[in-house]
Coordinates of C-alpha atoms in Angstrom, one line a residue:
X1 CA -6.6 -27.0 -18.4
X2 CA -5.1 -23.6 -17.9
X3 CA -7.2 -22.4 -20.9
X4 CA -10.4 -23.5 -18.9
X5 CA -9.1 -22.0 -15.6
X6 CA -8.3 -18.7 -17.8
X7 CA -12.0 -18.8 -19.3
X8 CA -13.5 -19.2 -15.6
X9 CA -11.4 -16.3 -14.5
X10 CA -13.4 -13.0 -14.1
X11 CA -10.5 -10.7 -14.8
X12 CA -10.2 -12.4 -18.1
X13 CA -13.1 -11.2 -19.3
X14 CA -12.2 -7.8 -18.4
X15 CA -9.1 -8.2 -20.4
X16 CA -11.1 -8.7 -23.5
X17 CA -12.4 -4.9 -23.4
X18 CA -10.6 -2.0 -25.1
X19 CA -7.9 -0.6 -23.2
X20 CA -9.9 2.8 -22.9
X21 CA -12.6 1.1 -21.4
X22 CA -10.3 -0.9 -19.1
X23 CA -8.6 2.1 -18.3
X24 CA -11.9 3.9 -17.1
X25 CA -13.1 0.9 -14.9
X26 CA -9.6 0.6 -13.1
X27 CA -10.0 4.5 -12.5
X28 CA -12.9 3.6 -10.1
X29 CA -10.8 1.7 -8.1
X30 CA -9.6 2.7 -4.3
X31 CA -5.7 3.2 -3.9
X32 CA -5.4 -0.3 -1.8
X33 CA -7.3 -2.0 -4.5
X34 CA -5.0 -0.6 -7.4
X35 CA -2.1 -1.8 -5.5
X36 CA -3.5 -5.0 -5.2
X37 CA -4.2 -5.1 -8.8
X38 CA -0.8 -4.2 -9.8
X39 CA 0.2 -7.9 -8.6
X40 CA -2.3 -9.7 -11.3
X41 CA -0.8 -8.7 -14.6
X42 CA 1.5 -6.6 -16.6
X43 CA -1.5 -5.0 -18.3
X44 CA -3.0 -4.3 -15.2
X45 CA 0.2 -3.2 -13.2
X46 CA 0.5 -0.8 -16.6
X47 CA -3.2 0.8 -16.1
X48 CA -2.9 0.9 -12.1
X49 CA 0.2 2.7 -11.8
X50 CA -1.0 5.0 -14.5
X51 CA -3.5 6.2 -12.3
X52 CA -1.7 5.5 -8.8
X53 CA 0.9 8.0 -9.7
X54 CA -0.8 10.7 -11.7
X55 CA -1.8 12.7 -9.0
X56 CA 0.5 12.4 -5.8
X57 CA -0.5 14.3 -2.7
X58 CA 2.5 14.6 -0.2
X59 CA 0.7 14.6 3.2
X60 CA 2.2 14.9 6.8
X61 CA -0.6 13.3 8.8
X62 CA -2.9 10.3 7.9
X63 CA -5.8 10.7 5.8
X64 CA -9.2 9.9 7.1
X65 CA -11.5 7.5 4.9
X66 CA -15.3 7.5 4.4
X67 CA -17.5 4.2 4.6
X68 CA -19.9 6.1 2.4
X69 CA -18.0 7.8 -0.5
X70 CA -14.6 7.2 -2.0
X71 CA -13.4 10.5 -1.2
X72 CA -10.5 12.3 -3.5
X73 CA -10.1 8.9 -5.5
X74 CA -7.9 10.6 -8.3
X75 CA -5.3 11.2 -5.2
X76 CA -2.3 8.9 -4.1
X77 CA -1.0 10.1 -0.6
X78 CA 1.7 8.6 1.7
X79 CA 0.0 5.9 3.8
X80 CA 1.2 6.9 7.5
X81 CA 0.5 5.2 10.9
X82 CA -1.5 6.7 13.7
X83 CA 0.8 8.6 15.6
X84 CA 0.9 10.1 19.1
X85 CA 2.5 13.6 17.9
X86 CA 2.5 15.4 14.8
X87 CA 6.3 15.7 14.9
X88 CA 6.5 11.9 14.8
X89 CA 4.0 11.7 11.5
X90 CA 6.1 14.4 10.0
X91 CA 9.3 12.4 10.5
X92 CA 7.2 9.0 9.0
X93 CA 6.2 11.1 6.2
X94 CA 9.6 12.7 5.1
X95 CA 10.6 8.8 5.3
X96 CA 8.0 7.7 3.0
X97 CA 8.8 10.5 0.7
X98 CA 12.7 9.5 0.4
X99 CA 11.4 5.8 -0.6
X100 CA 9.1 7.4 -3.0
X101 CA 11.9 9.2 -4.8
X102 CA 13.9 6.4 -4.6
X103 CA 11.4 4.2 -6.2
X104 CA 10.9 6.8 -9.0
X105 CA 14.5 7.0 -9.9
X106 CA 14.6 3.5 -10.4
X107 CA 11.4 3.4 -13.1
X108 CA 11.1 6.0 -15.6
X109 CA 7.9 4.6 -16.6
X110 CA 6.2 5.5 -13.2
X111 CA 7.8 9.2 -13.5
X112 CA 6.1 9.7 -16.9
X113 CA 2.8 8.9 -15.1
X114 CA 2.8 11.8 -12.8
X115 CA 0.7 14.7 -14.0
X116 CA 0.1 16.8 -10.8
X117 CA 1.9 17.1 -7.2
X118 CA 0.7 18.9 -4.1
X119 CA 3.8 19.7 -1.8
X120 CA 3.8 20.4 2.0
X121 CA 4.4 23.3 4.1
X122 CA 5.8 21.1 7.1
X123 CA 7.6 18.3 5.1
X124 CA 11.4 18.8 4.7
X125 CA 12.2 21.5 2.2
X126 CA 15.5 20.1 1.0
X127 CA 13.6 16.8 0.3
X128 CA 10.6 18.6 -1.4
X129 CA 13.5 20.6 -3.7
X130 CA 15.1 17.3 -4.6
X131 CA 11.8 15.6 -5.3
X132 CA 10.8 18.6 -7.6
X133 CA 14.0 19.0 -9.5
X134 CA 13.9 15.2 -10.3
X135 CA 10.4 15.6 -11.5
X136 CA 10.7 18.6 -13.5
X137 CA 13.9 17.2 -15.1
X138 CA 12.6 13.7 -15.5
X139 CA 8.7 13.6 -16.3
X140 CA 7.3 14.7 -19.7
X141 CA 4.1 14.3 -18.3
X142 CA 3.9 16.7 -15.3
X143 CA 1.6 19.7 -15.6
X144 CA 0.7 20.9 -12.0
X145 CA 3.0 21.7 -9.0
X146 CA 0.9 23.0 -6.2
X147 CA 1.7 24.4 -2.8
X148 CA 5.0 25.3 -3.6
X149 CA 5.7 27.5 -0.4
X150 CA 9.6 28.0 -0.4
X151 CA 11.8 30.4 -2.9
X152 CA 14.3 27.7 -2.7
X153 CA 11.8 25.6 -5.1
X154 CA 12.0 28.2 -7.7
X155 CA 15.5 27.2 -8.8
X156 CA 14.8 23.7 -9.3
X157 CA 11.7 24.4 -11.6
X158 CA 13.2 27.1 -13.5
X159 CA 16.3 25.4 -14.7
X160 CA 14.5 22.2 -15.6
X161 CA 14.1 20.6 -18.6
X162 CA 10.3 20.3 -18.7
X163 CA 9.3 23.5 -17.3
X164 CA 7.8 24.4 -20.3
X165 CA 5.3 21.7 -20.0
X166 CA 3.8 23.0 -16.8
X167 CA 0.8 25.0 -16.5
X168 CA 1.3 25.8 -13.0
X169 CA 2.8 28.6 -11.5
X170 CA 3.4 29.5 -7.7
X171 CA 5.3 32.5 -6.6
X172 CA 6.2 31.6 -3.0
X173 CA 6.4 34.0 0.0
X174 CA 9.5 35.8 1.2
X175 CA 9.3 33.8 4.7
X176 CA 6.9 31.1 6.1
X177 CA 5.5 33.8 8.4
X178 CA 4.7 37.5 7.2
X179 CA 6.2 39.1 10.4
X180 CA 9.6 37.9 9.3
X181 CA 12.3 40.1 7.7
X182 CA 12.5 40.0 3.8
X183 CA 15.9 39.2 2.5
X184 CA 17.4 41.9 0.1
X185 CA 17.4 39.5 -2.8
X186 CA 13.7 38.2 -2.7
X187 CA 12.3 40.9 -5.2
X188 CA 15.0 40.7 -7.7
X189 CA 14.9 36.9 -7.6
X190 CA 11.2 36.9 -7.7
X191 CA 11.1 39.2 -10.8
X192 CA 13.4 37.1 -12.6
X193 CA 11.6 34.1 -11.7
X194 CA 8.3 35.4 -12.9
X195 CA 10.2 36.8 -16.1
X196 CA 11.2 33.4 -17.3
X197 CA 8.1 31.6 -16.1
X198 CA 5.1 33.6 -16.8
X199 CA 4.3 32.5 -20.1
X200 CA 0.7 32.0 -22.2
X201 CA 1.2 28.6 -21.2
X202 CA 0.3 29.1 -17.3
X203 CA -3.4 28.5 -16.6
X204 CA -3.0 28.0 -12.7
X205 CA -1.7 30.8 -10.6
X206 CA -0.7 31.2 -7.0
X207 CA 0.4 34.2 -5.1
X208 CA 1.2 35.3 -1.9
X209 CA 1.2 39.0 -3.0
X210 CA -1.0 41.7 -4.0
X211 CA -1.4 41.2 -7.7
X212 CA -1.7 45.1 -8.6
X213 CA 1.5 45.6 -6.5
X214 CA 3.2 42.7 -8.5
X215 CA 2.0 43.3 -11.7
X216 CA 2.7 47.1 -11.6
X217 CA 6.0 47.3 -10.0
X218 CA 7.8 43.9 -10.4
X219 CA 6.8 42.4 -13.9
X220 CA 4.4 43.6 -16.5
X221 CA 2.8 40.9 -18.4
X222 CA 3.1 41.1 -22.3
X223 CA -1.1 40.9 -22.7
X224 CA -3.8 40.1 -20.1
X225 CA -3.5 36.9 -18.3
X226 CA -5.9 33.9 -19.2
X227 CA -5.5 32.4 -16.0
X228 CA -8.3 29.9 -15.2
X229 CA -7.3 29.0 -11.6
X230 CA -6.1 31.7 -9.1
X231 CA -5.2 31.3 -5.3
X232 CA -4.5 34.5 -3.4
X233 CA -3.0 34.5 0.2
X234 CA -3.4 37.8 1.8
X235 CA -0.6 38.4 3.8
X236 CA 1.1 41.6 5.9
X237 CA 4.4 41.0 4.3
X238 CA 6.3 44.5 4.7
X239 CA 8.2 45.0 1.2
X240 CA 10.9 47.4 0.1
X241 CA 9.3 51.0 -0.5
X242 CA 9.9 50.6 -4.3
X243 CA 6.8 47.8 -4.6
X244 CA 4.1 50.4 -3.2
X245 CA 5.2 53.2 -5.7
X246 CA 2.3 54.0 -7.5
X247 CA 3.7 56.7 -9.7
X248 CA 3.7 54.6 -12.9
X249 CA 1.2 52.2 -12.6
X250 CA -0.5 50.9 -15.7
X251 CA -3.2 48.7 -13.9
X252 CA -5.8 50.1 -11.7
X253 CA -8.1 47.0 -11.8
X254 CA -7.6 43.1 -11.3
X255 CA -9.5 42.9 -14.6
X256 CA -7.3 44.5 -16.5
X257 CA -4.7 42.0 -15.4
X258 CA -6.7 38.6 -15.5
X259 CA -9.1 38.2 -18.5
X260 CA -12.5 37.6 -17.0
X261 CA -13.8 35.5 -19.6
X262 CA -11.1 32.5 -18.6
X263 CA -11.0 32.8 -14.8
X264 CA -13.1 29.8 -13.2
X265 CA -11.7 29.0 -9.9
X266 CA -10.8 31.8 -7.1
X267 CA -9.3 31.0 -3.9
X268 CA -8.5 33.7 -1.3
X269 CA -6.8 32.7 1.9
X270 CA -6.3 35.6 4.7
X271 CA -3.4 35.5 6.9
X272 CA -4.6 38.4 9.1
X273 CA -5.5 38.2 12.5
X274 CA -7.7 41.2 12.8
X275 CA -10.5 42.8 10.9
X276 CA -9.4 44.0 7.3
X277 CA -10.7 46.4 5.0
X278 CA -12.0 45.5 1.5
X279 CA -8.6 46.9 -0.1
X280 CA -6.9 43.7 1.2
X281 CA -9.4 41.4 -0.3
X282 CA -10.9 43.3 -3.3
X283 CA -14.4 41.7 -3.3
X284 CA -15.9 44.7 -5.5
X285 CA -13.0 44.0 -8.3
X286 CA -13.6 40.4 -8.2
X287 CA -17.1 40.7 -8.5
X288 CA -15.9 41.7 -12.1
X289 CA -15.5 38.1 -12.7
X290 CA -18.8 36.6 -13.9
X291 CA -17.6 33.3 -15.2
X292 CA -16.3 32.2 -11.6
X293 CA -17.6 28.6 -11.2
X294 CA -15.8 27.7 -8.0
X295 CA -15.1 30.3 -5.1
X296 CA -13.2 29.7 -1.7
X297 CA -12.6 32.3 1.0
X298 CA -10.8 31.2 4.2
X299 CA -10.2 33.0 7.3
X300 CA -11.6 36.2 5.7
X301 CA -13.1 39.2 7.2
X302 CA -16.9 39.2 7.0
X303 CA -18.4 41.8 4.9
X304 CA -22.1 41.1 3.9
X305 CA -22.9 43.5 1.3
X306 CA -19.5 43.0 -0.6
X307 CA -19.4 39.2 -0.4
X308 CA -23.0 38.7 -1.2
X309 CA -22.5 41.1 -4.3
X310 CA -19.4 38.9 -5.3
X311 CA -21.6 35.7 -5.1
X312 CA -24.5 37.2 -7.1
X313 CA -22.6 38.5 -9.9
X314 CA -21.4 35.2 -10.4
X315 CA -23.5 33.4 -13.8
X316 CA -23.0 29.6 -12.8
X317 CA -21.5 28.9 -9.5
X318 CA -21.0 25.2 -8.9
X319 CA -18.9 25.3 -5.9
X320 CA -18.7 27.6 -2.9
X321 CA -16.8 27.4 0.4
X322 CA -16.9 30.3 2.8
X323 CA -14.9 30.6 6.2
X324 CA -15.0 33.8 8.1
X325 CA -12.8 34.8 10.8
X326 CA -14.0 38.4 12.1
X327 CA -16.1 40.0 13.2
X328 CA -18.1 36.8 13.4
X329 CA -17.3 33.4 12.0
X330 CA -20.8 32.2 11.3
X331 CA -23.7 33.7 9.1
X332 CA -27.0 34.4 9.8
X333 CA -29.9 33.2 7.8
X334 CA -31.3 36.7 7.1
X335 CA -27.9 37.9 5.8
X336 CA -27.1 38.9 2.5
X337 CA -24.6 36.3 2.1
X338 CA -26.9 33.6 3.2
X339 CA -29.6 34.8 0.6
X340 CA -27.3 35.2 -2.4
X341 CA -26.2 31.4 -1.9
X342 CA -30.0 30.7 -2.9
X343 CA -29.4 32.4 -6.3
X344 CA -27.4 29.3 -7.2
X345 CA -29.7 26.8 -6.3
X346 CA -29.8 25.3 -9.6
X347 CA -26.2 24.8 -10.2
X348 CA -24.5 24.3 -6.8
X349 CA -22.8 20.9 -6.4
X350 CA -20.7 21.6 -3.4
X351 CA -21.4 23.9 -0.5
X352 CA -19.2 24.5 2.5
X353 CA -20.4 27.1 5.2
X354 CA -20.4 28.0 8.5
X355 CA -24.1 29.2 10.1
X356 CA -25.7 30.4 13.2
X357 CA -27.4 26.7 14.0
X358 CA -30.8 26.8 15.2
X359 CA -30.6 24.3 17.9
X360 CA -27.9 23.9 20.6
X361 CA -28.3 20.6 22.5
X362 CA -26.1 21.4 25.8
X363 CA -27.4 24.8 27.2
X364 CA -26.9 27.0 30.5
X365 CA -30.0 28.4 32.4
X366 CA -28.1 32.0 32.8
X367 CA -30.9 32.8 35.8
X368 CA -30.7 29.3 37.5
X369 CA -27.1 28.4 36.8
X370 CA -28.0 25.0 35.6
X371 CA -27.4 22.6 32.8
X372 CA -30.4 22.2 30.1
X373 CA -30.4 19.4 27.7
X374 CA -32.3 20.3 24.6
X375 CA -32.5 17.5 22.2
X376 CA -34.8 18.7 19.3
X377 CA -35.1 15.5 17.4
X378 CA -38.2 13.4 18.5
X379 CA -36.3 10.1 17.2
X380 CA -35.6 7.1 19.6
X381 CA -32.1 7.6 19.0
X382 CA -32.1 11.2 20.4
X383 CA -34.4 11.0 22.8
X384 CA -34.1 7.4 24.4
X385 CA -30.3 6.7 23.7
X386 CA -29.0 9.8 23.5
X387 CA -31.1 12.3 26.3
X388 CA -32.0 9.4 28.6
X389 CA -29.4 6.9 28.3
X390 CA -26.1 9.2 27.7
X391 CA -27.1 12.5 29.3
X392 CA -29.3 11.9 31.9
X393 CA -28.0 8.2 32.5
X394 CA -24.2 8.9 32.2
X395 CA -23.3 12.3 32.1
X396 CA -25.7 13.8 34.7
X397 CA -27.2 10.8 36.4
X398 CA -27.8 12.6 39.9
X399 CA -30.2 16.0 39.7
X400 CA -27.9 17.6 41.8
X401 CA -25.1 17.5 39.1
X402 CA -27.3 20.1 37.3
X403 CA -26.5 23.0 39.2
X404 CA -23.0 24.4 38.6
X405 CA -21.0 27.2 40.2
X406 CA -18.4 28.1 37.4
X407 CA -18.4 28.5 33.6
X408 CA -15.3 26.3 33.7
X409 CA -17.8 23.1 35.0
X410 CA -20.2 24.0 31.9
X411 CA -17.3 23.7 29.6
X412 CA -16.2 20.3 31.0
X413 CA -19.9 19.3 30.3
X414 CA -20.4 20.8 27.0
X415 CA -19.5 17.8 25.0
X416 CA -20.4 19.1 21.5
X417 CA -18.0 22.3 21.9
X418 CA -15.1 19.9 23.0
X419 CA -15.8 18.0 20.1
X420 CA -15.6 20.9 17.6
X421 CA -12.3 21.9 19.3
X422 CA -10.8 18.4 18.8
X423 CA -9.1 17.5 15.7
X424 CA -11.3 14.6 15.0
X425 CA -12.9 16.1 12.1
X426 CA -10.3 16.0 9.2
X427 CA -9.8 19.3 7.1
X428 CA -9.9 19.2 3.5
X429 CA -10.2 22.3 1.0
X430 CA -12.8 20.2 -0.5
X431 CA -13.9 16.9 1.1
X432 CA -15.0 15.4 -2.4
X433 CA -11.9 16.5 -4.2
X434 CA -8.8 16.8 -2.0
X435 CA -7.7 14.0 0.8
X436 CA -9.4 14.7 4.1
X437 CA -6.4 14.9 6.5
X438 CA -6.3 14.7 10.4
X439 CA -4.9 18.1 11.7
X440 CA -3.9 16.4 15.0
X441 CA -3.2 13.1 16.8
X442 CA -6.7 12.7 18.3
X443 CA -8.8 9.8 18.0
X444 CA -12.4 8.4 19.6
X445 CA -10.7 6.8 22.3
X446 CA -8.2 9.7 23.2
X447 CA -11.1 12.4 22.9
X448 CA -13.4 10.2 25.1
X449 CA -10.3 9.7 27.7
X450 CA -10.2 13.4 27.9
X451 CA -14.0 13.9 28.3
X452 CA -14.2 11.3 30.9
X453 CA -11.1 12.2 33.0
X454 CA -12.2 15.8 33.5
X455 CA -16.0 14.8 34.3
X456 CA -14.7 12.1 36.7
X457 CA -13.0 14.5 38.5
X458 CA -16.0 16.7 38.5
X459 CA -18.4 14.2 39.8
X460 CA -18.3 10.9 41.3
X461 CA -21.6 10.3 39.7
X462 CA -20.5 10.4 36.2
X463 CA -20.2 7.2 34.4
X464 CA -17.8 7.0 31.5
X465 CA -18.7 7.0 27.8
X466 CA -17.8 4.7 25.7
X467 CA -17.0 4.3 21.7
X468 CA -20.8 3.6 20.9
X469 CA -21.8 6.6 22.9
X470 CA -19.6 8.7 20.7
X471 CA -21.5 7.4 17.4
X472 CA -24.7 7.9 19.1
X473 CA -23.8 11.3 20.4
X474 CA -22.5 12.2 16.7
X475 CA -25.4 11.2 14.9
X476 CA -27.8 13.0 17.6
X477 CA -25.7 16.2 16.4
X478 CA -26.4 15.4 12.7
X479 CA -30.2 14.9 13.6
X480 CA -30.3 18.3 15.3
X481 CA -29.0 19.8 12.1
X482 CA -32.3 19.1 10.3
X483 CA -33.9 22.4 10.5
X484 CA -30.4 24.1 9.1
X485 CA -30.0 21.6 6.1
X486 CA -33.2 21.1 4.8
X487 CA -33.6 24.3 2.7
X488 CA -30.5 23.1 0.8
X489 CA -32.0 19.8 0.1
X490 CA -35.4 21.2 -0.9
X491 CA -34.1 23.7 -3.0
X492 CA -30.5 22.8 -4.1
X493 CA -31.2 19.8 -6.5
X494 CA -27.5 19.5 -8.1
X495 CA -26.4 19.4 -4.4
X496 CA -24.3 16.6 -3.8
X497 CA -22.0 17.8 -0.7
X498 CA -22.7 19.9 2.0
X499 CA -20.3 21.0 5.0
X500 CA -21.9 22.8 8.0
X501 CA -19.7 24.1 10.5
X502 CA -17.1 21.5 9.5
X503 CA -19.4 18.8 9.5
X504 CA -19.1 16.9 6.1
X505 CA -22.4 15.4 4.5
X506 CA -23.2 13.6 1.5
X507 CA -26.4 13.8 0.0
X508 CA -28.0 10.8 -1.0
X509 CA -31.3 9.6 -2.6
X510 CA -33.8 6.9 -1.3
X511 CA -33.9 4.0 -4.4
X512 CA -37.4 3.7 -4.2
X513 CA -38.9 7.1 -3.6
X514 CA -36.0 9.4 -4.7
X515 CA -36.1 11.2 -1.7
X516 CA -33.0 13.1 -0.6
X517 CA -31.2 12.9 2.8
X518 CA -27.9 13.9 4.4
X519 CA -25.4 11.0 5.5
X520 CA -22.2 12.0 7.7
X521 CA -19.4 11.5 5.6
X522 CA -17.3 10.3 8.5
X523 CA -18.1 8.2 11.9
X524 CA -21.2 7.0 10.0
X525 CA -21.4 3.5 11.4
X526 CA -25.2 2.7 12.0
X527 CA -26.3 6.3 11.2
X528 CA -29.7 6.3 10.4
X529 CA -31.4 9.4 8.9
X530 CA -34.2 11.6 10.8
X531 CA -35.5 12.9 7.4
X532 CA -38.7 11.5 5.7
X533 CA -37.8 9.3 2.7
X534 CA -41.4 8.3 1.9
X535 CA -43.5 10.2 -0.4
X536 CA -46.1 10.7 2.3
X537 CA -44.8 14.4 2.7
X538 CA -44.7 13.9 6.6
X539 CA -41.8 14.0 8.3
X540 CA -41.5 10.5 10.4
X541 CA -39.4 12.4 13.3
X542 CA -40.2 15.9 13.8
X543 CA -37.5 18.3 14.9
X544 CA -38.3 21.1 17.8
X545 CA -38.1 24.4 16.0
X546 CA -38.1 26.5 19.1
X547 CA -35.0 28.8 19.0
X548 CA -33.4 29.1 22.5
X549 CA -33.0 32.9 23.4
X550 CA -30.4 34.1 25.5
X551 CA -33.0 35.9 27.8
X552 CA -32.8 32.0 29.2
X553 CA -29.9 29.9 27.8
X554 CA -26.5 31.0 27.0
X555 CA -26.1 29.4 23.3

């Protein structure tokens, strides 16, 4: 009888597969499914925990899930409860990290499954030091420790049993903020640490200091570095004068330090809150690395000529994230940077950019000082449900409410600007590869409560919005992006993920026609595209292409 039941059990057929194939099958499961699978048998416990513990992401707030795609499926993270404050969330995360460390100390087999760990700026440093100390002394499989942000962690790594197995090296900054005074022992300790850690085995490098200053005045590599992944934080730390001495410089160019044949991934993160000259970012020098396949620029000063030159000089760019701070955050479609992206239309699989959008839904007529709603998509959702039902039926149901007296009133009515300013859109370095972390305690209910509260105070005619209104408005916003995203769907045949102004989209194909269309990664419940997925070549729902000029509308 037991054998008959076993034969009827679907999981028993899986167990007949070779372990290599079975491991690949199991690797496709979600984190909750893997946890469930650990309870089924010893074999599946072993296979599941091998994946669950391979890459650990220490988050300090909840991770956002998607209904249309399994995001960052190779990572495991701390499962946290929604919290009313970031501080409460961090307390829970620290507690969960303590529990994780305790579990690992009780099971050496789990420890040897860990390959990569990403630490967190905001979690308890001493607790993370204990975590790193234990892993580097106990895990034979550990290869990468990412996001090391405190010099105290250096001690745990450099004196460990398995430090030679690590292929990553992070040189932490002297302080959390660049404005703080640097202690006298920072540079000597950093020099000692780099001498002991910078070996040919290192392939992943993170620096918080200009590489030319570091490798000319603090440590000289024995040969050119074969780094494959480089993350550079540009900060205004004020170091002792010895670090700025150019008298005995050996290297004048980055290509003399890093072998241009090997560097594939470059991330530059700016900490400056003002416009910076190119000598800070060295875009011209990075343009000498033609084998770059993945470029991320975060909060850097916009330089149309130099950044476009960097992009153009790449032979086969597959991933690109551009985030500018000064003098402008979004790029124009006639800019050199925008045009340079199209030189990689045959290769790009991931693109994250900020654009000057063609259409804006909530506008201000500056001559009449009245609100103007311009919903460009002509589908029934946008015209009937959103324009007539929400904007005209709930937000401004009375004609006299369209006339406003202050900019403050306009800001109360500008639903989408408030949406962009909220923490509803989770942050990820790359939405497909890293977990998407909520940056604040916002949820749909809280966001709508704030919007409803200020508008009920503004006008007694206002009708409060409900959750379904949120989804309808969000999907209308996606529809309004059609003219901005269509060129990428048309020309970038390999593109899988497109992030425009922090709105994450996954590119899907119609099963029948093969036509491609964007779907929001988050808040996609009930979403229907306004892209034509037939082979007729005509758009089912046209989008108004009129660009609203500043002479009439304040965009």
